[in-house]
Amino acid sequence: MNSEKSSWSEILKASSYGKGVFSEEMKQSVMKRAEQNRGKNRSRLLLPIAIPLMVVLIGLLIVPLADGWPAGFRGGKITGDVHAAAGQQDHFEDDVILHYEPAPNLALIPDTDKAIRGFTPQRLPLSSVQIHDAVTVDGVGKYLDYTKPEDSISYFGFQLAYPFGGKDGEFFEIGYGKMSEVNFKPSDAFGLSDLRLDGKCGPHRRCAYWISVGQDKVMAYEQMDASTINEQDLDGDGVTEAIVLTDARRIYIYKNRDGRIESVEVQAALKADYKNTVTYDPENQVFVLSGKDGTKSFRYAAGADKLVAVRSL
């Protein structure tokens, strides 16, 4: 029995308790004990609330400090992994994987086909044809269109200048037709090309031929609808790609993949429909997708076949 209870017993003994009298001393003692009990009960009621509140306050103090800790201390299952996943989502949500496709092996190439195919142009003597038009580019070669004695159909081809191993008495035939507004220039496209011959080959179309000059063999790579041509190393691997805009305003990227030139259509890769337009900015090497939802810009990723979303320039 504690001292307070002993004091209370003494007060009862000394009082006229049997007569029903509640003295002032007894009143003060009861009020003091009741106040002490209320304080204890209040503490017990507040305890379940105080503990979670204290945990939250401690957490708020720790989180700013944790951002400055080394990565090894931040990688917890709850906080570290969530932040890491969120960061990755912000970076990769607009990345577009590019699926390149090889040119199908066709006996007859349709006008709508945008693939690049290689062929070996036939070597002919100049004396076997009648030249009707020629465009000479110093140090590069000469574009020729001509007819043959046996028919009146127009053919076209090219002659190589001396640095590329050409001989004065021969040239290489590409095939039927002719070109105007001819451009004949050096090119290192695909890591295979030495020259590019392109020109207007229809009412609104330019055709392009990338020419590879080997020691014993000349190869040509044909693209039949190259309205605008840019040659740039998009992925930074040291090999130049060709970015071609067709007459129908479709953009294709042509890339050397294991010695074979394959292509991808940028509009299809970006899932652009008739409500969207896609353009290419060669100065910044950026593809721009525009539509009713705004504008997004994409740049080719370094060392990977994908387009990465970037801020509009």
Short mmCIF file of C-alpha atoms in Angstrom, two decimals, residues 106 108-115 117 201 205 207 223-225 246 252:
data_model
loop_
_atom_site.label_atom_id
_atom_site.label_comp_id
_atom_site.label_asym_id
_atom_site.label_seq_id
_atom_site.Cartn_x
_atom_site.Cartn_y
_atom_site.Cartn_z
CA LEU A 106 11.93 -9.34 -106.60
CA LEU A 108 10.32 -6.96 -111.13
CA ILE A 109 10.62 -3.96 -108.80
CA PRO A 110 7.35 -1.98 -108.47
CA ASP A 111 7.42 1.81 -108.46
CA THR A 112 6.04 1.84 -104.91
CA ASP A 113 8.97 -0.21 -103.59
CA LYS A 114 11.39 1.95 -101.54
CA ALA A 115 14.10 -0.60 -100.83
CA ARG A 117 19.03 -3.22 -104.03
CA CYS A 201 13.88 10.46 -113.46
CA ARG A 205 10.86 11.88 -108.81
CA CYS A 207 16.41 8.37 -108.56
CA GLN A 223 16.79 3.85 -104.78
CA MET A 224 13.97 4.71 -107.16
CA ASP A 225 12.28 7.64 -105.39
CA THR A 246 10.36 10.43 -101.18
CA TYR A 252 13.31 6.34 -94.94
#
